[in-house]
PDB file of C-alpha atoms in Angstrom:
ATOM      1  CA  MET A  23      12.796 -14.923  -1.418  1.00 45.00           C
ATOM      2  CA  ARG A  24      14.291 -14.238   2.058  1.00 41.00           C
ATOM      3  CA  VAL A  25      17.170 -11.830   2.137  1.00 40.00           C
ATOM      4  CA  GLU A  26      20.243 -12.752   4.138  1.00 41.00           C
ATOM      5  CA  GLY A  27      21.577  -9.964   6.295  1.00 41.00           C
ATOM      6  CA  GLU A  28      23.678  -9.200   9.353  1.00 39.00           C
ATOM      7  CA  GLY A  29      23.184 -11.100  12.573  1.00 40.00           C
ATOM      8  CA  MET A  30      20.320 -10.665  14.991  1.00 40.00           C
ATOM      9  CA  SER A  31      22.519 -10.173  18.028  1.00 41.00           C
ATOM     10  CA  GLY A  32      22.967  -6.769  19.730  1.00 42.00           C
ATOM     11  CA  SER A  33      24.849  -3.955  18.169  1.00 44.00           C
ATOM     12  CA  THR A  34      28.574  -3.868  18.514  1.00 43.00           C
ATOM     13  CA  PRO A  35      30.189  -0.666  20.166  1.00 43.00           C
ATOM     14  CA  LEU A  36      31.042   0.520  16.559  1.00 40.00           C
ATOM     15  CA  GLU A  37      27.559   0.154  15.395  1.00 41.00           C
ATOM     16  CA  THR A  38      26.223   1.966  18.548  1.00 40.00           C
ATOM     17  CA  ALA A  39      28.580   4.780  17.845  1.00 39.00           C
ATOM     18  CA  GLN A  40      27.492   4.952  14.249  1.00 40.00           C
ATOM     19  CA  LEU A  41      23.832   4.886  15.154  1.00 38.00           C
ATOM     20  CA  GLN A  42      24.281   7.677  17.806  1.00 41.00           C
ATOM     21  CA  GLY A  43      26.526   9.909  15.662  1.00 40.00           C
ATOM     22  CA  SER A  44      25.381   9.501  12.133  1.00 39.00           C
ATOM     23  CA  ASP A  45      23.910  12.459  10.182  1.00 38.00           C
ATOM     24  CA  VAL A  46      20.752  12.108   8.155  1.00 36.00           C
ATOM     25  CA  ARG A  47      21.523  11.737   4.428  1.00 37.00           C
ATOM     26  CA  GLU A  48      20.290  14.394   2.026  1.00 38.00           C
ATOM     27  CA  THR A  49      17.626  12.953  -0.309  1.00 39.00           C
ATOM     28  CA  THR A  50      15.852  14.161  -3.442  1.00 41.00           C
ATOM     29  CA  PRO A  51      12.279  15.594  -2.571  1.00 43.00           C
ATOM     30  CA  ALA A  52       9.652  12.883  -3.194  1.00 46.00           C
ATOM     31  CA  PRO A  53       6.260  13.233  -4.837  1.00 47.00           C
ATOM     32  CA  ALA A  54       2.965  13.427  -2.746  1.00 43.00           C
ATOM     33  CA  SER A  55       2.538   9.617  -2.948  1.00 47.00           C
ATOM     34  CA  VAL A  56       5.694   9.027  -1.169  1.00 44.00           C
ATOM     35  CA  GLN A  57       5.621  12.075   1.144  1.00 41.00           C
ATOM     36  CA  ARG A  58       2.593  10.652   2.938  1.00 44.00           C
ATOM     37  CA  ILE A  59       4.572   7.489   3.702  1.00 44.00           C
ATOM     38  CA  ALA A  60       8.062   8.880   4.053  1.00 44.00           C
ATOM     39  CA  VAL A  61       9.771   8.637   7.447  1.00 47.00           C
ATOM     40  CA  ALA A  62      11.569  11.966   7.591  1.00 44.00           C
ATOM     41  CA  PRO A  63      11.762  15.101   5.439  1.00 39.00           C
ATOM     42  CA  PRO A  64      15.046  15.606   3.522  1.00 41.00           C
ATOM     43  CA  GLY A  65      17.854  16.656   5.656  1.00 44.00           C
ATOM     44  CA  LYS A  66      15.915  16.518   8.947  1.00 43.00           C
ATOM     45  CA  SER A  67      15.743  13.894  11.678  1.00 46.00           C
ATOM     46  CA  THR A  68      12.575  13.005  13.487  1.00 44.00           C
ATOM     47  CA  ARG A  69      14.223  10.731  15.977  1.00 45.00           C
ATOM     48  CA  ALA A  70      13.359  11.860  19.514  1.00 44.00           C
ATOM     49  CA  ARG A  71      14.919   8.600  21.023  1.00 45.00           C
ATOM     50  CA  ARG A  72      17.574   6.340  19.553  1.00 47.00           C
ATOM     51  CA  GLY A  73      18.801   2.720  19.880  1.00 49.00           C
ATOM     52  CA  PRO A  74      17.397   0.827  22.795  1.00 49.00           C
ATOM     53  CA  TYR A  75      15.577   3.738  24.249  1.00 41.00           C
ATOM     54  CA  ALA A  76      13.157   3.942  21.260  1.00 52.00           C
ATOM     55  CA  SER A  77       9.957   2.073  21.745  1.00 58.00           C
ATOM     56  CA  THR A  78       9.479  -1.163  19.690  1.00 87.00           C
ATOM     57  CA  PRO A  79       6.073  -0.202  18.232  1.00 90.00           C
ATOM     58  CA  ALA A  80       7.168   3.164  17.169  1.00 91.00           C
ATOM     59  CA  ARG A  81      10.364   1.825  15.715  1.00 93.00           C
ATOM     60  CA  ARG A  82       8.585  -0.785  13.845  1.00 94.00           C
ATOM     61  CA  ALA A  83       6.018   1.560  12.427  1.00 95.00           C
ATOM     62  CA  GLN A  84       9.023   3.841  11.256  1.00 96.00           C
ATOM     63  CA  ILE A  85      10.515   0.847   9.469  1.00 97.00           C
ATOM     64  CA  VAL A  86       7.311  -0.018   7.786  1.00 97.00           C
ATOM     65  CA  ARG A  87       6.823   3.553   6.533  1.00 97.00           C
ATOM     66  CA  ALA A  88      10.392   3.296   5.115  1.00 97.00           C
ATOM     67  CA  ALA A  89       9.598   0.001   3.450  1.00 97.00           C
ATOM     68  CA  LEU A  90       6.480   1.521   1.876  1.00 96.00           C
ATOM     69  CA  ALA A  91       8.488   4.363   0.352  1.00 96.00           C
ATOM     70  CA  SER A  92      11.241   1.960  -0.813  1.00 96.00           C
ATOM     71  CA  PHE A  93       8.879  -0.472  -2.332  1.00 96.00           C
ATOM     72  CA  ALA A  94       7.004   2.307  -4.198  1.00 95.00           C
ATOM     73  CA  GLU A  95      10.180   3.758  -5.508  1.00 95.00           C
ATOM     74  CA  HIS A  96      12.087   0.691  -6.410  1.00 95.00           C
ATOM     75  CA  GLY A  97       9.656  -2.215  -6.440  1.00 94.00           C
ATOM     76  CA  TYR A  98       9.832  -5.261  -4.375  1.00 95.00           C
ATOM     77  CA  GLU A  99      12.645  -7.038  -6.306  1.00 93.00           C
ATOM     78  CA  ARG A 100      14.973  -4.042  -6.380  1.00 95.00           C
ATOM     79  CA  ALA A 101      14.297  -2.607  -2.845  1.00 96.00           C
ATOM     80  CA  SER A 102      16.874  -3.659  -0.391  1.00 96.00           C
ATOM     81  CA  LEU A 103      16.962  -3.988   3.419  1.00 97.00           C
ATOM     82  CA  ARG A 104      19.952  -1.530   3.509  1.00 96.00           C
ATOM     83  CA  ASP A 105      17.982   1.044   1.604  1.00 97.00           C
ATOM     84  CA  ILE A 106      15.056   0.543   3.958  1.00 97.00           C
ATOM     85  CA  ALA A 107      17.227   0.664   7.083  1.00 97.00           C
ATOM     86  CA  ALA A 108      18.784   3.979   5.759  1.00 97.00           C
ATOM     87  CA  ARG A 109      15.338   5.497   5.263  1.00 97.00           C
ATOM     88  CA  ALA A 110      14.449   4.429   8.751  1.00 96.00           C
ATOM     89  CA  GLU A 111      17.721   5.904  10.107  1.00 95.00           C
ATOM     90  CA  LEU A 112      18.897   2.599  11.458  1.00 94.00           C
ATOM     91  CA  THR A 113      21.793   0.224  10.822  1.00 95.00           C
ATOM     92  CA  HIS A 114      20.984  -2.969   8.833  1.00 95.00           C
ATOM     93  CA  ALA A 115      21.531  -5.073  11.942  1.00 95.00           C
ATOM     94  CA  ALA A 116      19.122  -2.883  13.972  1.00 94.00           C
ATOM     95  CA  LEU A 117      16.498  -3.328  11.310  1.00 95.00           C
ATOM     96  CA  LEU A 118      16.870  -7.172  11.406  1.00 94.00           C
ATOM     97  CA  ARG A 119      16.062  -7.063  15.111  1.00 93.00           C
ATOM     98  CA  HIS A 120      12.550  -5.895  14.171  1.00 94.00           C
ATOM     99  CA  PHE A 121      11.993  -7.750  10.780  1.00 95.00           C
ATOM    100  CA  ALA A 122      13.824 -10.985  10.009  1.00 94.00           C
ATOM    101  CA  SER A 123      13.438 -10.647   6.223  1.00 95.00           C
ATOM    102  CA  LYS A 124      12.215  -8.547   3.330  1.00 96.00           C
ATOM    103  CA  ASP A 125       9.296 -10.973   2.830  1.00 96.00           C
ATOM    104  CA  GLU A 126       8.132 -10.101   6.447  1.00 96.00           C
ATOM    105  CA  LEU A 127       8.479  -6.468   5.703  1.00 96.00           C
ATOM    106  CA  LEU A 128       6.599  -6.684   2.469  1.00 97.00           C
ATOM    107  CA  LEU A 129       3.529  -8.090   4.266  1.00 97.00           C
ATOM    108  CA  ALA A 130       3.754  -5.444   6.910  1.00 97.00           C
ATOM    109  CA  ALA A 131       3.931  -2.752   4.307  1.00 97.00           C
ATOM    110  CA  LEU A 132       0.983  -4.079   2.319  1.00 97.00           C
ATOM    111  CA  ALA A 133      -1.105  -4.225   5.500  1.00 96.00           C
ATOM    112  CA  GLN A 134      -0.124  -0.616   6.344  1.00 96.00           C
ATOM    113  CA  ARG A 135      -0.977   0.530   2.880  1.00 95.00           C
ATOM    114  CA  ASP A 136      -4.458  -1.062   3.176  1.00 93.00           C
ATOM    115  CA  ASP A 137      -4.848   0.679   6.523  1.00 94.00           C
ATOM    116  CA  ASP A 138      -3.921   3.984   5.118  1.00 95.00           C
ATOM    117  CA  ASP A 139      -6.473   3.663   2.286  1.00 92.00           C
ATOM    118  CA  GLU A 140      -9.223   2.614   4.648  1.00 92.00           C
ATOM    119  CA  GLU A 141      -8.476   5.626   6.838  1.00 94.00           C
ATOM    120  CA  MET A 142      -8.501   7.869   3.837  1.00 94.00           C
ATOM    121  CA  ALA A 143     -11.888   6.340   2.742  1.00 92.00           C
ATOM    122  CA  ARG A 144     -13.352   7.141   6.183  1.00 92.00           C
ATOM    123  CA  ARG A 145     -12.207  10.770   6.023  1.00 94.00           C
ATOM    124  CA  ILE A 146     -13.606  11.198   2.346  1.00 93.00           C
ATOM    125  CA  MET A 147     -16.929   9.655   3.510  1.00 90.00           C
ATOM    126  CA  LEU A 148     -17.158  12.154   6.399  1.00 92.00           C
ATOM    127  CA  SER A 149     -16.762  14.961   3.924  1.00 92.00           C
ATOM    128  CA  ARG A 150     -19.957  13.777   2.251  1.00 89.00           C
ATOM    129  CA  VAL A 151     -18.377  12.892  -1.097  1.00 92.00           C
ATOM    130  CA  PRO A 152     -20.850  10.748  -3.144  1.00 92.00           C
ATOM    131  CA  ALA A 153     -20.509   7.065  -2.367  1.00 90.00           C
ATOM    132  CA  GLU A 154     -19.491   6.061  -6.004  1.00 92.00           C
ATOM    133  CA  GLN A 155     -16.633   8.635  -5.809  1.00 94.00           C
ATOM    134  CA  VAL A 156     -15.069   7.468  -2.577  1.00 94.00           C
ATOM    135  CA  LEU A 157     -12.796   4.713  -4.175  1.00 94.00           C
ATOM    136  CA  SER A 158     -11.761   6.840  -7.022  1.00 96.00           C
ATOM    137  CA  ASN A 159     -10.642   9.536  -4.667  1.00 95.00           C
ATOM    138  CA  VAL A 160      -8.696   7.002  -2.580  1.00 95.00           C
ATOM    139  CA  LEU A 161      -6.954   5.834  -5.721  1.00 96.00           C
ATOM    140  CA  ALA A 162      -6.270   9.256  -7.228  1.00 95.00           C
ATOM    141  CA  ASP A 163      -2.868   9.723  -5.667  1.00 94.00           C
ATOM    142  CA  GLU A 164      -1.731   6.336  -6.959  1.00 94.00           C
ATOM    143  CA  PHE A 165      -2.930   7.061 -10.526  1.00 96.00           C
ATOM    144  CA  ALA A 166      -1.053  10.399 -10.410  1.00 95.00           C
ATOM    145  CA  HIS A 167       2.276   8.597  -9.870  1.00 95.00           C
ATOM    146  CA  PRO A 168       2.656   5.979 -12.632  1.00 95.00           C
ATOM    147  CA  GLU A 169       6.079   4.810 -11.590  1.00 94.00           C
ATOM    148  CA  HIS A 170       4.846   3.902  -8.060  1.00 94.00           C
ATOM    149  CA  GLN A 171       1.665   2.501  -9.600  1.00 95.00           C
ATOM    150  CA  ARG A 172       3.649   0.224 -11.883  1.00 96.00           C
ATOM    151  CA  ASN A 173       5.742  -1.150  -8.908  1.00 95.00           C
ATOM    152  CA  TRP A 174       2.725  -1.889  -6.774  1.00 94.00           C
ATOM    153  CA  LEU A 175       0.893  -3.460  -9.713  1.00 95.00           C
ATOM    154  CA  ALA A 176       4.016  -5.786 -10.345  1.00 95.00           C
ATOM    155  CA  ILE A 177       3.719  -7.010  -6.775  1.00 96.00           C
ATOM    156  CA  THR A 178       0.044  -7.825  -7.256  1.00 95.00           C
ATOM    157  CA  VAL A 179       0.845  -9.782 -10.482  1.00 95.00           C
ATOM    158  CA  ALA A 180       3.812 -11.547  -8.886  1.00 96.00           C
ATOM    159  CA  ALA A 181       1.605 -12.504  -5.943  1.00 96.00           C
ATOM    160  CA  THR A 182      -0.540 -14.601  -8.209  1.00 96.00           C
ATOM    161  CA  ASN A 183       2.111 -17.305  -7.863  1.00 97.00           C
ATOM    162  CA  PRO A 184       1.019 -19.373  -4.943  1.00 97.00           C
ATOM    163  CA  ASN A 185       4.619 -19.528  -3.669  1.00 96.00           C
ATOM    164  CA  HIS A 186       4.928 -15.772  -3.502  1.00 96.00           C
ATOM    165  CA  PRO A 187       5.103 -14.365   0.144  1.00 95.00           C
ATOM    166  CA  ALA A 188       2.149 -12.054  -0.467  1.00 96.00           C
ATOM    167  CA  HIS A 189      -0.072 -14.608  -2.198  1.00 97.00           C
ATOM    168  CA  GLY A 190      -2.049 -15.297   0.996  1.00 96.00           C
ATOM    169  CA  PHE A 191      -2.273 -11.526   1.767  1.00 96.00           C
ATOM    170  CA  PHE A 192      -4.113 -10.829  -1.482  1.00 95.00           C
ATOM    171  CA  ILE A 193      -6.440 -13.730  -1.078  1.00 94.00           C
ATOM    172  CA  ALA A 194      -7.407 -12.529   2.428  1.00 94.00           C
ATOM    173  CA  ARG A 195      -7.671  -8.893   1.220  1.00 91.00           C
ATOM    174  CA  ARG A 196     -10.260  -9.960  -1.287  1.00 89.00           C
ATOM    175  CA  GLU A 197     -12.359 -11.520   1.421  1.00 87.00           C
ATOM    176  CA  ARG A 198     -12.126  -8.409   3.539  1.00 86.00           C
ATOM    177  CA  MET A 199     -13.293  -6.280   0.625  1.00 85.00           C
ATOM    178  CA  ARG A 200     -16.270  -8.626  -0.120  1.00 80.00           C
ATOM    179  CA  GLN A 201     -17.669  -7.819   3.277  1.00 79.00           C
ATOM    180  CA  HIS A 202     -18.588  -4.408   2.076  1.00 73.00           C
ATOM    181  CA  PHE A 203     -20.953  -5.595  -0.577  1.00 74.00           C
ATOM    182  CA  SER A 204     -24.226  -7.488  -0.675  1.00 66.00           C
ATOM    183  CA  SER A 205     -26.133  -9.422  -3.319  1.00 60.00           C
ATOM    184  CA  GLY A 206     -28.202  -7.382  -5.723  1.00 61.00           C
ATOM    185  CA  ARG A 207     -28.945  -6.504  -9.287  1.00 59.00           C
ATOM    186  CA  LEU A 208     -26.803  -4.380 -11.519  1.00 57.00           C
ATOM    187  CA  ALA A 209     -28.163  -0.815 -12.191  1.00 58.00           C
ATOM    188  CA  THR A 210     -28.310  -1.168 -15.989  1.00 53.00           C
ATOM    189  CA  ALA A 211     -30.852  -0.077 -18.635  1.00 44.00           C
ATOM    190  CA  HIS A 212     -32.145  -3.621 -18.828  1.00 51.00           C
ATOM    191  CA  ASP A 213     -33.186  -6.031 -16.051  1.00 54.00           C
ATOM    192  CA  SER A 214     -30.134  -8.005 -15.010  1.00 61.00           C
ATOM    193  CA  GLU A 215     -29.623 -11.155 -13.048  1.00 72.00           C
ATOM    194  CA  GLU A 216     -28.784 -10.765  -9.402  1.00 80.00           C
ATOM    195  CA  VAL A 217     -25.116 -10.817  -8.753  1.00 81.00           C
ATOM    196  CA  THR A 218     -23.621 -11.954  -5.414  1.00 85.00           C
ATOM    197  CA  ALA A 219     -21.224  -9.995  -3.316  1.00 85.00           C
ATOM    198  CA  ASP A 220     -18.504 -12.317  -4.451  1.00 87.00           C
ATOM    199  CA  ASP A 221     -19.355 -11.519  -8.041  1.00 89.00           C
ATOM    200  CA  LYS A 222     -19.152  -7.775  -7.352  1.00 89.00           C
ATOM    201  CA  ILE A 223     -15.751  -7.882  -5.672  1.00 90.00           C
ATOM    202  CA  THR A 224     -14.465  -9.970  -8.483  1.00 92.00           C
ATOM    203  CA  MET A 225     -15.628  -7.559 -11.063  1.00 92.00           C
ATOM    204  CA  LEU A 226     -14.412  -4.519  -9.016  1.00 93.00           C
ATOM    205  CA  LEU A 227     -10.908  -5.743  -8.619  1.00 93.00           C
ATOM    206  CA  ALA A 228     -10.778  -6.732 -12.263  1.00 94.00           C
ATOM    207  CA  ILE A 229     -11.755  -3.297 -13.363  1.00 95.00           C
ATOM    208  CA  ILE A 230      -9.387  -1.651 -10.937  1.00 95.00           C
ATOM    209  CA  ASP A 231      -6.444  -3.545 -12.219  1.00 95.00           C
ATOM    210  CA  GLY A 232      -7.623  -3.135 -15.728  1.00 96.00           C
ATOM    211  CA  LEU A 233      -7.836   0.585 -15.310  1.00 96.00           C
ATOM    212  CA  ARG A 234      -4.394   0.616 -13.810  1.00 96.00           C
ATOM    213  CA  ILE A 235      -3.028  -0.914 -16.927  1.00 96.00           C
ATOM    214  CA  GLN A 236      -4.894   1.343 -19.181  1.00 97.00           C
ATOM    215  CA  ALA A 237      -3.679   4.394 -17.370  1.00 96.00           C
ATOM    216  CA  LEU A 238      -0.043   3.128 -17.598  1.00 97.00           C
ATOM    217  CA  LEU A 239      -0.371   2.500 -21.247  1.00 96.00           C
ATOM    218  CA  ASP A 240      -1.918   5.948 -21.903  1.00 96.00           C
ATOM    219  CA  PRO A 241      -1.431   8.348 -19.028  1.00 92.00           C
ATOM    220  CA  SER A 242      -3.430  11.066 -20.901  1.00 93.00           C
ATOM    221  CA  ARG A 243      -6.616   8.919 -20.608  1.00 92.00           C
ATOM    222  CA  GLN A 244      -8.935   9.811 -17.656  1.00 93.00           C
ATOM    223  CA  THR A 245      -9.734   6.284 -16.249  1.00 95.00           C
ATOM    224  CA  LEU A 246     -11.049   6.868 -12.759  1.00 96.00           C
ATOM    225  CA  PRO A 247     -14.337   8.374 -13.918  1.00 95.00           C
ATOM    226  CA  LEU A 248     -15.026   4.854 -15.497  1.00 96.00           C
ATOM    227  CA  LEU A 249     -14.691   3.391 -11.965  1.00 96.00           C
ATOM    228  CA  GLU A 250     -17.220   5.809 -10.690  1.00 95.00           C
ATOM    229  CA  THR A 251     -19.606   4.658 -13.337  1.00 94.00           C
ATOM    230  CA  PHE A 252     -19.097   1.074 -12.476  1.00 93.00           C
ATOM    231  CA  MET A 253     -19.591   1.716  -8.743  1.00 92.00           C
ATOM    232  CA  ARG A 254     -23.013   3.232  -9.512  1.00 90.00           C
ATOM    233  CA  MET A 255     -23.933   0.065 -11.415  1.00 88.00           C
ATOM    234  CA  ILE A 256     -23.082  -2.400  -8.565  1.00 85.00           C
ATOM    235  CA  MET A 257     -23.931  -0.469  -5.534  1.00 81.00           C
ATOM    236  CA  THR A 258     -27.189  -1.249  -3.749  1.00 71.00           C
ATOM    237  CA  ASP A 259     -29.012   1.616  -1.840  1.00 60.00           C
ATOM    238  CA  ASN A 260     -27.737   0.232   1.469  1.00 60.00           C
ATOM    239  CA  GLU A 261     -24.161   0.040   0.222  1.00 57.00           C
ATOM    240  CA  ALA A 262     -24.337   3.680  -1.041  1.00 56.00           C
ATOM    241  CA  ARG A 263     -25.525   4.838   2.386  1.00 55.00           C
ATOM    242  CA  ASN A 264     -22.928   2.881   4.214  1.00 55.00           C
TER     243      ASN A 264
END
């Protein structure tokens, strides 16, 4: 699934001139879910430094944000390195000096998306939102933009193939999420058997993906309150406090 591109060697004089003299392209205003990951507002450039004078970590972060926007809008298969480079205000060749392939960019974008969600969750918890509502608040923006949600869900489904570049990422992600849970009984009207932390994360991921599908099938249906109900069922007192 690697994408062939221009060489990894330094920019030619023509490329340097294009990079230093190019104008930022006009773009259509994006919805909130893309605005929080967009690289630059329409018609404006945020580049303080260019070319070899830009710091590599800052440039890589800019490219990853551009990839997030491109994957959200187009999906993984239809997103192109050239589109991502344009969003990051780079030439294709310059992008390839930071990321060798679209597969590599996908993994970086998924990791950044998780980091953004975790940071948002921390801010929500500091605002003293009830624990069972934290996750639904994190997911609210995704559920408000079905086209982007459909594209991210398609990546998740494709990654069930062991040969998919993101397969290992989602396996590791499940293990990271499991650490937030402990074994306990479900809070139901009847006594229940104890469920392990592994059981809880399996059920949680299943219900989130299921609610995504139901929301896409019927956008008028309010599905996130069901997630809050489920969180109340599986959370122990310690998990609710943490």
